């Protein structure tokens, strides 16, 4: 069974490095990790942290309305395709709705666009490159 729990900023670092790091210059500590409004969630399978996501209060100039950015979404490779990522996004959606947030957005890595599409996100604008990472699309979900 998958359990989602709030975790500390530093609890996200191992999985960010294991799953998201693209090269030696990848920045795994985000500027607002310790902001009081930032929330980090971990997904646990039998008490082992196998997935992470971070929600940050951050407005994208291309989107309107009260917003939250979803960041640092990662599931351990051997636990992928078991619904862990879906549960993490569901948690962020539920908490965002409670906070009366209208738009959930993320910079989605090109190869996971279909994951977000399945969860109701849409693409906005053109593909863009994030330095030291890869091509991304701005994706958003109306809540
Ligand atoms: C993207 C990621 C978080 C998805 O997590 P996951 O636990 O494997 O996803 P789930 O099992 O919850 O998948 C939910 C649905 O999305 C689909 N899906 C998952 N990853 C997909 C992908 N890369 N492309 C297309 N569909 C995908 C699943 O098949 C599933 O579909 P279903 O509901 O019809 O069965 C995970 O694969 C990951 O950590 N990838 C590497 C890191 C990364 O790129 N993170 C995103 C940064 S923006």
mmCIF file of C-alpha atoms and ligand atoms in Angstrom:
data_model
loop_
_atom_site.group_PDB
_atom_site.id
_atom_site.type_symbol
_atom_site.label_atom_id
_atom_site.label_comp_id
_atom_site.label_asym_id
_atom_site.label_seq_id
_atom_site.Cartn_x
_atom_site.Cartn_y
_atom_site.Cartn_z
ATOM 1 C CA UNK A 1 0.000 0.000 0.000
ATOM 2 C CA UNK A 2 1.244 3.501 -0.848
ATOM 3 C CA UNK A 3 1.250 6.047 1.984
ATOM 4 C CA UNK A 4 1.859 9.748 1.360
ATOM 5 C CA UNK A 5 3.454 11.750 4.192
ATOM 6 C CA UNK A 6 4.885 15.218 4.563
ATOM 7 C CA UNK A 7 8.690 15.124 4.719
ATOM 8 C CA UNK A 8 11.442 17.675 5.343
ATOM 9 C CA UNK A 9 13.282 19.479 2.528
ATOM 10 C CA UNK A 10 16.467 17.528 3.165
ATOM 11 C CA UNK A 11 14.535 14.227 2.993
ATOM 12 C CA UNK A 12 14.022 14.880 -0.719
ATOM 13 C CA UNK A 13 17.689 15.180 -1.579
ATOM 14 C CA UNK A 14 18.603 11.502 -1.944
ATOM 15 C CA UNK A 15 15.829 10.743 -4.419
ATOM 16 C CA UNK A 16 16.395 13.980 -6.326
ATOM 17 C CA UNK A 17 19.996 12.928 -6.771
ATOM 18 C CA UNK A 18 19.163 9.314 -7.564
ATOM 19 C CA UNK A 19 16.295 9.926 -9.983
ATOM 20 C CA UNK A 20 16.471 13.491 -11.288
ATOM 21 C CA UNK A 21 20.170 14.254 -11.527
ATOM 22 C CA UNK A 22 21.148 14.571 -15.170
ATOM 23 C CA UNK A 23 24.791 15.569 -14.829
ATOM 24 C CA UNK A 24 27.301 16.949 -12.343
ATOM 25 C CA UNK A 25 25.816 20.464 -12.564
ATOM 26 C CA UNK A 26 22.262 19.420 -11.700
ATOM 27 C CA UNK A 27 20.968 21.609 -8.860
ATOM 28 C CA UNK A 28 19.183 19.338 -6.410
ATOM 29 C CA UNK A 29 18.576 21.964 -3.713
ATOM 30 C CA UNK A 30 15.886 24.397 -4.823
ATOM 31 C CA UNK A 31 15.884 28.055 -3.812
ATOM 32 C CA UNK A 32 12.571 27.872 -1.946
ATOM 33 C CA UNK A 33 12.954 24.412 -0.409
ATOM 34 C CA UNK A 34 12.944 25.919 3.083
ATOM 35 C CA UNK A 35 10.296 28.573 2.421
ATOM 36 C CA UNK A 36 7.545 28.315 5.035
ATOM 37 C CA UNK A 37 4.948 27.921 2.245
ATOM 38 C CA UNK A 38 6.763 25.073 0.491
ATOM 39 C CA UNK A 39 5.536 21.542 1.231
ATOM 40 C CA UNK A 40 7.390 18.314 0.466
ATOM 41 C CA UNK A 41 5.682 14.921 0.273
ATOM 42 C CA UNK A 42 7.144 11.462 0.282
ATOM 43 C CA UNK A 43 5.466 8.289 -0.961
ATOM 44 C CA UNK A 44 6.177 5.248 1.172
ATOM 45 C CA UNK A 45 5.905 1.565 0.337
ATOM 46 C CA UNK A 46 6.304 -0.467 3.512
ATOM 47 C CA UNK A 47 8.025 2.471 5.241
ATOM 48 C CA UNK A 48 10.550 2.958 2.443
ATOM 49 C CA UNK A 49 10.525 6.365 0.775
ATOM 50 C CA UNK A 50 10.170 5.545 -2.919
ATOM 51 C CA UNK A 51 8.827 8.813 -4.323
ATOM 52 C CA UNK A 52 8.882 12.549 -3.735
ATOM 53 C CA UNK A 53 7.199 15.729 -4.855
ATOM 54 C CA UNK A 54 7.436 19.360 -3.778
ATOM 55 C CA UNK A 55 4.726 21.997 -3.954
ATOM 56 C CA UNK A 56 5.805 25.649 -4.070
ATOM 57 C CA UNK A 57 3.861 28.873 -4.081
ATOM 58 C CA UNK A 58 5.152 30.251 -7.355
ATOM 59 C CA UNK A 59 3.310 32.213 -10.032
ATOM 60 C CA UNK A 60 4.025 31.515 -13.671
ATOM 61 C CA UNK A 61 3.593 34.712 -15.745
ATOM 62 C CA UNK A 62 1.940 32.719 -18.556
ATOM 63 C CA UNK A 63 -0.881 31.506 -16.308
ATOM 64 C CA UNK A 64 -3.727 33.268 -14.546
ATOM 65 C CA UNK A 65 -5.204 32.774 -11.094
ATOM 66 C CA UNK A 66 -3.977 31.402 -7.775
ATOM 67 C CA UNK A 67 -1.223 28.911 -8.505
ATOM 68 C CA UNK A 68 1.040 26.262 -7.080
ATOM 69 C CA UNK A 69 4.096 24.845 -8.820
ATOM 70 C CA UNK A 70 4.758 21.137 -8.610
ATOM 71 C CA UNK A 71 8.497 20.382 -8.560
ATOM 72 C CA UNK A 72 11.001 17.598 -8.064
ATOM 73 C CA UNK A 73 8.628 14.776 -8.982
ATOM 74 C CA UNK A 74 10.551 11.509 -8.780
ATOM 75 C CA UNK A 75 9.885 7.827 -8.207
ATOM 76 C CA UNK A 76 12.635 5.282 -7.623
ATOM 77 C CA UNK A 77 13.226 3.469 -10.936
ATOM 78 C CA UNK A 78 12.347 0.013 -9.628
ATOM 79 C CA UNK A 79 9.081 1.306 -8.154
ATOM 80 C CA UNK A 80 7.907 3.176 -11.245
ATOM 81 C CA UNK A 81 4.662 2.233 -13.046
ATOM 82 C CA UNK A 82 3.013 1.098 -9.806
ATOM 83 C CA UNK A 83 0.864 4.200 -9.323
ATOM 84 C CA UNK A 84 3.220 6.002 -6.923
ATOM 85 C CA UNK A 85 3.580 9.120 -9.097
ATOM 86 C CA UNK A 86 -0.179 9.289 -9.572
ATOM 87 C CA UNK A 87 -0.746 9.187 -5.788
ATOM 88 C CA UNK A 88 1.788 11.973 -5.226
ATOM 89 C CA UNK A 89 0.098 14.224 -7.772
ATOM 90 C CA UNK A 90 -3.309 13.381 -6.288
ATOM 91 C CA UNK A 91 -2.064 14.507 -2.872
ATOM 92 C CA UNK A 92 -0.822 17.810 -4.285
ATOM 93 C CA UNK A 93 -4.141 18.305 -6.110
ATOM 94 C CA UNK A 94 -6.159 17.607 -2.939
ATOM 95 C CA UNK A 95 -4.077 19.972 -0.799
ATOM 96 C CA UNK A 96 -4.168 22.655 -3.515
ATOM 97 C CA UNK A 97 -7.965 22.426 -3.760
ATOM 98 C CA UNK A 98 -8.196 22.849 0.027
ATOM 99 C CA UNK A 99 -6.132 26.022 -0.338
ATOM 100 C CA UNK A 100 -8.453 27.290 -3.071
ATOM 101 C CA UNK A 101 -5.652 27.123 -5.654
ATOM 102 C CA UNK A 102 -6.967 27.283 -9.221
ATOM 103 C CA UNK A 103 -3.954 26.209 -11.274
ATOM 104 C CA UNK A 104 -1.349 23.546 -10.639
ATOM 105 C CA UNK A 105 1.640 23.809 -12.990
ATOM 106 C CA UNK A 106 5.017 22.282 -13.612
ATOM 107 C CA UNK A 107 7.938 22.347 -15.993
ATOM 108 C CA UNK A 108 7.603 18.811 -17.306
ATOM 109 C CA UNK A 109 10.560 16.976 -18.719
ATOM 110 C CA UNK A 110 9.816 16.146 -22.340
ATOM 111 C CA UNK A 111 9.840 12.374 -21.799
ATOM 112 C CA UNK A 112 7.157 12.474 -19.066
ATOM 113 C CA UNK A 113 4.628 14.751 -20.767
ATOM 114 C CA UNK A 114 2.254 11.820 -21.269
ATOM 115 C CA UNK A 115 2.363 10.991 -17.545
ATOM 116 C CA UNK A 116 1.079 14.495 -16.757
ATOM 117 C CA UNK A 117 -1.431 14.382 -19.630
ATOM 118 C CA UNK A 118 -2.944 11.245 -18.117
ATOM 119 C CA UNK A 119 -3.433 13.211 -14.894
ATOM 120 C CA UNK A 120 -5.279 16.037 -16.638
ATOM 121 C CA UNK A 121 -2.432 18.466 -17.355
ATOM 122 C CA UNK A 122 -2.257 20.406 -20.627
ATOM 123 C CA UNK A 123 0.714 21.875 -22.470
ATOM 124 C CA UNK A 124 1.110 25.652 -22.671
ATOM 125 C CA UNK A 125 3.476 27.109 -25.248
ATOM 126 C CA UNK A 126 6.569 25.708 -26.866
ATOM 127 C CA UNK A 127 9.237 23.309 -25.755
ATOM 128 C CA UNK A 128 12.138 25.008 -23.915
ATOM 129 C CA UNK A 129 15.509 23.937 -22.606
ATOM 130 C CA UNK A 130 16.475 24.097 -18.917
ATOM 131 C CA UNK A 131 20.222 24.344 -18.545
ATOM 132 C CA UNK A 132 21.946 21.223 -17.215
ATOM 133 C CA UNK A 133 18.704 19.229 -17.460
ATOM 134 C CA UNK A 134 16.776 18.689 -20.744
ATOM 135 C CA UNK A 135 13.877 19.967 -22.859
ATOM 136 C CA UNK A 136 10.694 20.765 -20.953
ATOM 137 C CA UNK A 137 7.117 21.860 -21.539
ATOM 138 C CA UNK A 138 5.114 24.151 -19.297
ATOM 139 C CA UNK A 139 2.119 22.041 -18.252
ATOM 140 C CA UNK A 140 -0.852 23.036 -16.122
ATOM 141 C CA UNK A 141 -3.983 21.580 -14.624
ATOM 142 C CA UNK A 142 -7.094 23.565 -13.805
ATOM 143 C CA UNK A 143 -8.481 22.650 -10.398
HETATM 144 C C1 LIG B 1 7.393 10.406 -14.183
HETATM 145 C C2 LIG B 1 7.293 9.574 -12.910
HETATM 146 C C3 LIG B 1 7.302 10.488 -11.704
HETATM 147 C C4 LIG B 1 5.979 8.771 -12.957
HETATM 148 O O1 LIG B 1 5.839 8.053 -11.766
HETATM 149 P P1 LIG B 1 5.255 6.555 -11.748
HETATM 150 O O2 LIG B 1 5.052 6.162 -10.343
HETATM 151 O O3 LIG B 1 6.120 5.699 -12.588
HETATM 152 O O4 LIG B 1 3.874 6.790 -12.510
HETATM 153 P P2 LIG B 1 2.479 6.012 -12.237
HETATM 154 O O5 LIG B 1 2.775 4.561 -12.093
HETATM 155 O O6 LIG B 1 1.738 6.675 -11.156
HETATM 156 O O7 LIG B 1 1.773 6.280 -13.644
HETATM 157 C C5 LIG B 1 0.522 6.900 -13.789
HETATM 158 C C6 LIG B 1 0.111 6.746 -15.243
HETATM 159 O O8 LIG B 1 1.042 7.438 -16.083
HETATM 160 C C7 LIG B 1 1.660 6.530 -17.010
HETATM 161 N N1 LIG B 1 3.068 6.919 -17.124
HETATM 162 C C8 LIG B 1 4.008 6.923 -16.164
HETATM 163 N N2 LIG B 1 5.186 7.378 -16.640
HETATM 164 C C9 LIG B 1 4.979 7.629 -17.949
HETATM 165 C C10 LIG B 1 5.801 8.139 -18.994
HETATM 166 N N3 LIG B 1 7.104 8.443 -18.784
HETATM 167 N N4 LIG B 1 5.239 8.302 -20.215
HETATM 168 C C11 LIG B 1 3.938 8.000 -20.431
HETATM 169 N N5 LIG B 1 3.095 7.526 -19.476
HETATM 170 C C12 LIG B 1 3.618 7.358 -18.255
HETATM 171 C C13 LIG B 1 1.501 5.156 -16.390
HETATM 172 O O9 LIG B 1 1.521 4.162 -17.372
HETATM 173 C C14 LIG B 1 0.152 5.292 -15.701
HETATM 174 O O10 LIG B 1 -0.885 5.132 -16.646
HETATM 175 P P3 LIG B 1 -2.267 4.365 -16.263
HETATM 176 O O11 LIG B 1 -2.902 5.199 -15.160
HETATM 177 O O12 LIG B 1 -3.029 4.384 -17.529
HETATM 178 O O13 LIG B 1 -1.858 3.019 -15.789
HETATM 179 C C15 LIG B 1 8.462 8.561 -12.815
HETATM 180 O O14 LIG B 1 8.469 7.765 -13.942
HETATM 181 C C16 LIG B 1 9.835 9.207 -12.659
HETATM 182 O O15 LIG B 1 10.282 9.475 -11.548
HETATM 183 N N6 LIG B 1 10.529 9.433 -13.786
HETATM 184 C C17 LIG B 1 11.907 9.925 -13.757
HETATM 185 C C18 LIG B 1 12.028 11.307 -13.183
HETATM 186 C C19 LIG B 1 11.254 12.353 -13.957
HETATM 187 O O16 LIG B 1 11.414 12.500 -15.136
HETATM 188 N N7 LIG B 1 10.414 13.090 -13.216
HETATM 189 C C20 LIG B 1 9.566 14.104 -13.785
HETATM 190 C C21 LIG B 1 10.245 15.415 -13.787
HETATM 191 S S1 LIG B 1 9.215 16.655 -14.557
#
